[in-house]
Amino acid sequence: MIITRAELREVPLSLKEWFEISSGGMQERRALLLTLEADGVHGWAECVAGEDPGYSYETTDTAWIALTRWLLPKVVGSEVEDARSVLDAVPWVRGHRMAKAAVEMAGWDLQAKLNGVSLAHLLGGTVDSVPVGVSIGLQKTDDALVAKVEGHLAEGYKKVKIKIKPGRDVEMLQAVRARFPDAPLMADANSAYRLDRDLDRLKALDELGLMMIEQPLAHDDYLDHSVLQAQLSTPVCLDESIRSVGDTRLALHLGSTRIVNIKPGRVGGLASSVDIHDVCQAVQMPVWCGGMLESGIGRAHNVALATLPGFQVPGDISNSKRYWAEDIIEPEFEMVDGMMPVPTGPGIGVTPRMDRIESLTTRKEVFHP
Ligand code: OSB
Ligand code: MG
């Protein structure tokens, strides 16, 4: 296929509620939406970069620069064999994986639509629904957190992830565990801890029967995660640290992780996600699909990815209504008994609501060969 046109736009979306992680909070998601066109068909994707560099060095604004200055001018007009080669025109661009992922993922939607198959099918998915979890931001009080957990368990979520940071951790999670002795709970620290300073706290978390502790230590520290994992019976799950197959192999080799969170936006796209999944499958390392508070467009890619056989742990792929008063796709994502039905139509299988997207767009750039 020859990519004949691209359209990049920024669409600010207001979250239903403030979402806080150890590095800071967010109320608005300045989503970047990308369409690539070939043979009159449109492939869609969403860039997951955040508003500030608290999760990754990439931000909405750096991704805008990478996309408009280096990636899209070369990709548009190029002839690509399949989705895996969409970025072949820009092999020299280093890093900027979130920006690259948007291009690559739009390529996958495009290819699936041109082939007349669902994205899940094109990726090699094997199921028609995927288990769903939910991620709860830092709350002001333990009571507020317990109430949130209770509500989400009642809705049917199969895994409840709780954000933690030093001082909002052991006692808080003890209160939740006391109230829900058997619930599938996990914690996500977003790199807030240090091995030298916080080992006692982390060992106290080990007593709580958590499914895993996500990214306790620095985003770039594989060695300390391996030292920590050796001292915990709870699995460590790496998120920020896994940007590629290479990072995955390093972490597996060192024993830095026992579960891997795969986010296509973080690892440069769906091909990289499938490859990481395969590396983990080969050594029976469980994986699950994380989320970045995406709109329905990014969520659709995540749901498709989570249909691969290694994704046995529930993903952060919650209902549209958990994030947005109104999503920008139809139909919205809504789980049934804790399982998200996988769209069956061509490509991502959901339809972007153009009226809403147009009226929310704050900037837009179009690329022609
Ligand atoms: O660490 O998984 C994370 C949201 C923004 C940045 C980082 C993370 C998250 C989440 C949200 O946990 C997961 C979701 O999309 O529901
Ligand atoms: Mg995380």
XYZ file of C-alpha atoms and ligand atoms in Angstrom:
386
model
C 0.000 0.000 0.000
C 1.045 3.580 -0.635
C 0.282 6.001 2.197
C -1.352 8.899 0.371
C -2.393 11.174 3.204
C -2.085 11.681 6.953
C -4.062 13.842 9.317
C -2.852 14.601 12.822
C -5.005 16.419 15.326
C -4.997 17.322 18.981
C -8.239 16.591 20.789
C -8.370 17.579 24.477
C -10.587 15.249 26.470
C -11.624 15.904 30.044
C -11.453 12.908 32.393
C -14.548 12.310 34.533
C -12.333 12.490 37.584
C -8.846 13.647 38.580
C -6.357 10.776 38.144
C -3.256 10.897 40.320
C -0.121 8.756 40.170
C 3.066 9.084 42.236
C 4.583 11.659 39.843
C 1.509 13.923 39.681
C -2.125 14.179 38.652
C -4.122 14.771 35.505
C -7.606 15.994 34.657
C -7.286 16.478 30.925
C -5.874 14.186 28.238
C -4.629 16.094 25.227
C -5.077 13.139 22.885
C -3.287 13.139 19.547
C -5.329 11.310 16.935
C -3.749 10.188 13.686
C -5.282 8.894 10.473
C -3.283 7.363 7.648
C -4.968 6.909 4.289
C -4.338 4.348 1.524
C -6.687 3.326 -1.302
C -9.388 5.566 0.157
C -9.346 3.693 3.491
C -8.494 5.359 6.833
C -6.420 3.781 9.575
C -6.764 5.354 13.031
C -4.515 5.513 16.082
C -3.994 7.549 19.230
C -0.670 8.721 20.635
C -0.441 7.948 24.369
C 2.138 10.589 25.346
C 1.161 12.535 28.467
C 0.937 16.236 29.145
C 4.163 16.287 31.178
C 7.278 14.060 31.206
C 6.317 12.329 34.486
C 5.757 8.866 32.982
C 7.991 9.072 29.912
C 10.229 11.784 28.502
C 7.758 12.022 25.643
C 4.870 14.464 25.930
C 1.962 15.535 23.749
C 4.131 18.395 22.505
C 7.315 16.399 21.803
C 5.206 13.785 20.010
C 3.618 16.538 17.919
C 7.091 17.706 16.891
C 8.369 14.181 16.146
C 5.276 13.362 14.110
C 5.013 16.597 12.131
C 8.727 17.251 11.581
C 10.375 13.846 11.119
C 7.909 10.959 10.870
C 4.820 11.907 8.837
C 6.589 13.902 6.087
C 8.595 10.752 5.230
C 5.907 8.128 5.832
C 3.324 9.887 3.659
C 4.098 9.012 0.046
C 6.039 5.882 0.973
C 5.081 2.436 -0.255
C 4.794 -0.086 2.560
C 4.449 -3.843 2.330
C 2.467 -4.273 5.537
C 1.903 -2.713 8.959
C 5.264 -3.919 10.244
C 7.051 -1.791 7.650
C 5.131 1.490 8.025
C 8.120 3.116 9.730
C 10.711 1.824 7.253
C 10.980 5.325 5.770
C 12.425 6.683 9.048
C 14.878 4.083 10.399
C 17.246 6.803 11.612
C 14.855 8.367 14.148
C 15.888 7.296 17.639
C 13.528 6.999 20.598
C 10.173 8.816 20.378
C 8.463 5.443 20.624
C 5.063 6.896 21.532
C 5.092 9.107 18.442
C 6.266 6.200 16.273
C 3.663 3.874 17.810
C 0.857 6.156 16.649
C 2.051 5.850 13.033
C 2.606 2.126 13.264
C -0.752 1.451 14.920
C -2.640 3.524 12.343
C -0.856 1.311 9.799
C -2.210 -1.831 11.475
C -5.789 -0.520 11.469
C -5.330 0.444 7.824
C -3.980 -2.963 6.828
C -6.713 -4.814 8.716
C -9.384 -2.686 7.009
C -7.798 -3.206 3.572
C -7.737 -6.972 4.248
C -11.340 -6.850 5.502
C -10.458 -8.458 8.849
C -10.538 -7.325 12.466
C -7.343 -5.998 13.994
C -7.513 -8.771 16.605
C -7.583 -11.352 13.799
C -4.683 -9.719 11.933
C -2.590 -9.724 15.131
C -3.219 -13.433 15.704
C -5.816 -13.093 18.466
C -7.619 -16.217 19.611
C -10.556 -15.068 21.790
C -13.688 -12.943 21.379
C -13.560 -11.231 24.769
C -10.774 -10.289 27.179
C -10.690 -10.054 31.005
C -10.818 -6.518 32.372
C -9.246 -4.712 35.313
C -9.376 -1.148 36.573
C -6.720 1.287 37.780
C -7.521 3.590 40.701
C -5.543 6.802 41.201
C -4.254 8.016 44.572
C -7.201 9.021 46.787
C -7.288 11.620 49.562
C -8.317 9.152 52.284
C -8.272 5.412 52.892
C -12.069 5.480 53.226
C -12.406 7.051 49.786
C -10.151 4.343 48.354
C -12.054 1.506 50.039
C -15.318 2.894 48.643
C -13.825 3.058 45.126
C -12.517 -0.512 45.339
C -15.896 -1.723 46.555
C -17.691 0.011 43.689
C -15.369 -1.386 41.033
C -15.514 -4.940 42.401
C -19.319 -4.690 42.336
C -19.133 -3.618 38.681
C -17.338 -6.882 37.939
C -13.721 -5.818 37.357
C -11.451 -8.856 37.640
C -8.397 -6.978 38.908
C -8.134 -3.764 40.881
C -4.902 -1.800 40.617
C -4.186 0.804 43.258
C -1.664 3.598 42.799
C 0.791 3.956 45.674
C 3.649 6.212 46.747
C 5.778 6.371 49.902
C 3.488 7.318 52.776
C 0.358 6.257 50.868
C 1.080 2.550 50.754
C 1.349 -0.033 53.537
C -1.335 1.187 55.957
C -3.628 2.195 53.113
C -3.394 -1.210 51.413
C -3.760 -2.989 54.763
C -7.083 -1.178 55.169
C -8.209 -2.295 51.705
C -7.024 -5.861 52.252
C -8.780 -6.063 55.621
C -12.036 -5.083 53.935
C -11.577 -7.362 50.857
C -9.563 -10.400 52.034
C -9.786 -12.315 48.731
C -10.007 -9.568 46.098
C -7.560 -9.593 43.143
C -5.570 -6.515 44.152
C -2.283 -5.106 42.880
C -0.274 -1.907 43.413
C 1.429 0.443 40.937
C 4.171 2.777 42.207
C 5.217 4.422 38.935
C 8.876 4.394 40.078
C 8.319 6.141 43.426
C 10.563 3.890 45.553
C 14.298 3.404 46.063
C 15.864 0.140 47.073
C 18.314 1.726 49.527
C 15.649 3.824 51.260
C 12.428 1.821 51.005
C 13.181 -1.912 51.258
C 11.283 -2.260 54.552
C 8.139 -0.707 53.082
C 8.341 -2.885 50.016
C 8.742 -5.970 52.203
C 5.671 -4.919 54.180
C 3.718 -4.793 50.894
C 4.878 -8.349 50.283
C 2.626 -9.472 53.182
C -0.593 -8.286 51.528
C -1.212 -11.043 48.980
C -1.004 -8.687 46.004
C -1.095 -10.130 42.474
C 1.962 -8.000 41.682
C 3.742 -4.731 42.450
C 4.094 -2.670 39.287
C 7.226 -0.600 38.591
C 8.344 0.052 42.176
C 11.793 1.416 41.268
C 13.358 3.752 38.728
C 12.235 3.525 35.101
C 15.775 2.712 33.948
C 16.988 0.467 36.777
C 16.932 -3.226 35.821
C 19.553 -4.252 38.375
C 17.788 -2.930 41.470
C 14.502 -4.469 40.313
C 16.270 -7.813 40.108
C 17.766 -7.401 43.585
C 14.320 -6.475 44.891
C 12.505 -9.327 43.122
C 14.896 -11.820 44.754
C 13.710 -10.574 48.167
C 9.953 -10.550 47.483
C 7.531 -13.393 46.966
C 5.061 -11.008 45.247
C 5.859 -10.741 41.525
C 7.388 -7.485 40.359
C 5.751 -6.263 37.129
C 7.696 -3.878 34.928
C 5.858 -1.113 33.057
C 8.020 1.976 32.364
C 11.213 -0.129 32.130
C 9.978 -2.193 29.170
C 10.291 -0.131 25.993
C 11.385 -2.876 23.574
C 12.167 -6.542 23.028
C 15.725 -5.735 24.126
C 14.550 -4.335 27.461
C 12.356 -7.410 27.922
C 15.225 -9.805 27.284
C 17.424 -7.846 29.693
C 14.775 -7.892 32.433
C 14.117 -11.624 31.935
C 17.825 -12.397 31.962
C 18.394 -10.461 35.178
C 15.218 -11.690 36.899
C 13.975 -8.109 37.296
C 10.327 -8.999 36.662
C 7.896 -11.918 36.843
C 5.025 -10.327 34.902
C 5.237 -7.867 32.013
C 2.847 -4.970 31.372
C 2.689 -4.401 27.606
C 1.426 -1.038 26.358
C 1.721 -0.743 22.582
C 2.147 3.023 22.816
C 5.125 2.666 25.147
C 6.978 -0.006 23.148
C 6.752 1.618 19.712
C 3.636 -0.106 18.446
C 1.848 -3.394 17.918
C 4.621 -5.315 16.140
C 6.934 -4.675 19.088
C 4.094 -5.641 21.470
C 3.542 -8.950 19.659
C 7.296 -9.628 19.715
C 7.507 -8.900 23.466
C 4.481 -11.165 23.981
C 6.252 -13.937 22.036
C 9.517 -13.580 23.988
C 7.522 -13.849 27.223
C 5.418 -16.773 25.948
C 8.589 -18.727 25.184
C 9.519 -18.700 28.879
C 5.926 -18.815 30.230
C 6.187 -15.279 31.593
C 2.656 -13.869 32.027
C 1.833 -10.579 30.264
C -1.112 -8.187 30.394
C -2.148 -5.099 28.509
C -1.726 -1.796 30.340
C -3.517 1.440 29.532
C -2.715 5.143 29.291
C -6.191 6.599 29.862
C -6.851 6.332 26.154
C -9.992 7.357 24.353
C -11.895 4.564 22.638
C -9.533 4.746 19.679
C -6.406 3.787 21.626
C -8.463 1.402 23.758
C -9.599 -0.472 20.645
C -5.974 -1.238 19.744
C -5.314 -2.435 23.305
C -8.355 -4.718 23.287
C -7.236 -6.244 19.974
C -3.729 -6.869 21.314
C -5.089 -8.482 24.485
C -6.691 -11.269 22.402
C -3.266 -12.912 21.957
C -2.886 -16.134 23.961
C -0.289 -14.855 26.455
C -2.599 -12.127 27.822
C -4.068 -14.169 30.672
C -3.994 -11.444 33.346
C -6.843 -8.867 33.171
C -5.777 -5.663 31.379
C -6.245 -1.974 32.251
C -8.896 -1.850 29.545
C -11.838 -0.446 31.461
C -15.254 0.755 30.283
C -15.374 4.000 28.276
C -17.637 5.354 31.037
C -14.897 4.835 33.636
C -12.907 7.611 31.943
C -15.254 9.793 29.886
C -18.738 11.217 30.195
C -18.895 10.555 26.444
C -16.289 8.663 24.400
C -15.305 9.698 20.859
C -16.205 6.343 19.294
C -19.305 4.279 18.817
C -20.207 1.919 20.166
C -18.473 2.700 23.474
C -16.525 -0.025 25.280
C -18.587 -1.735 27.957
C -17.673 -5.002 29.616
C -20.052 -7.861 30.279
C -19.389 -9.862 33.459
C -15.842 -8.528 33.689
C -15.063 -9.406 30.061
C -14.637 -6.855 27.261
C -16.231 -8.029 23.999
C -13.737 -7.688 21.133
C -15.088 -5.667 18.180
C -15.548 -7.908 15.146
C -15.752 -5.318 12.342
C -12.796 -4.522 10.058
C -9.741 -2.963 11.735
C -10.279 -1.542 15.220
C -13.982 -2.248 14.729
C -15.256 0.957 16.333
C -16.307 4.125 14.514
C -14.755 7.500 15.391
C -17.486 10.090 15.979
C -16.327 12.708 13.502
C -18.785 15.399 14.589
C -17.501 15.289 18.150
C -13.860 14.918 17.111
C -14.098 17.918 14.728
C -15.687 20.143 17.333
C -13.088 19.219 19.989
C -10.029 19.587 17.726
C -7.665 22.388 18.793
C -4.978 21.920 16.120
C -4.664 19.863 12.992
C -2.030 19.232 10.331
C -2.556 17.423 7.037
C 0.240 15.697 5.094
C 0.298 14.994 1.355
C 3.129 13.418 -0.656
O 1.311 3.378 35.100
O -0.177 2.217 34.157
C 0.269 3.319 34.477
C -2.229 6.039 33.474
C -1.378 7.033 33.057
C -0.020 6.836 33.151
C 0.489 5.629 33.645
C -0.370 4.616 34.040
C -1.753 4.839 33.984
C -2.750 3.880 34.450
C -4.112 3.955 33.817
O -2.549 3.113 35.357
C -4.582 2.682 33.224
C -5.822 2.876 32.364
O -5.720 3.370 31.219
O -6.913 2.559 32.849
Mg 2.043 1.444 35.468
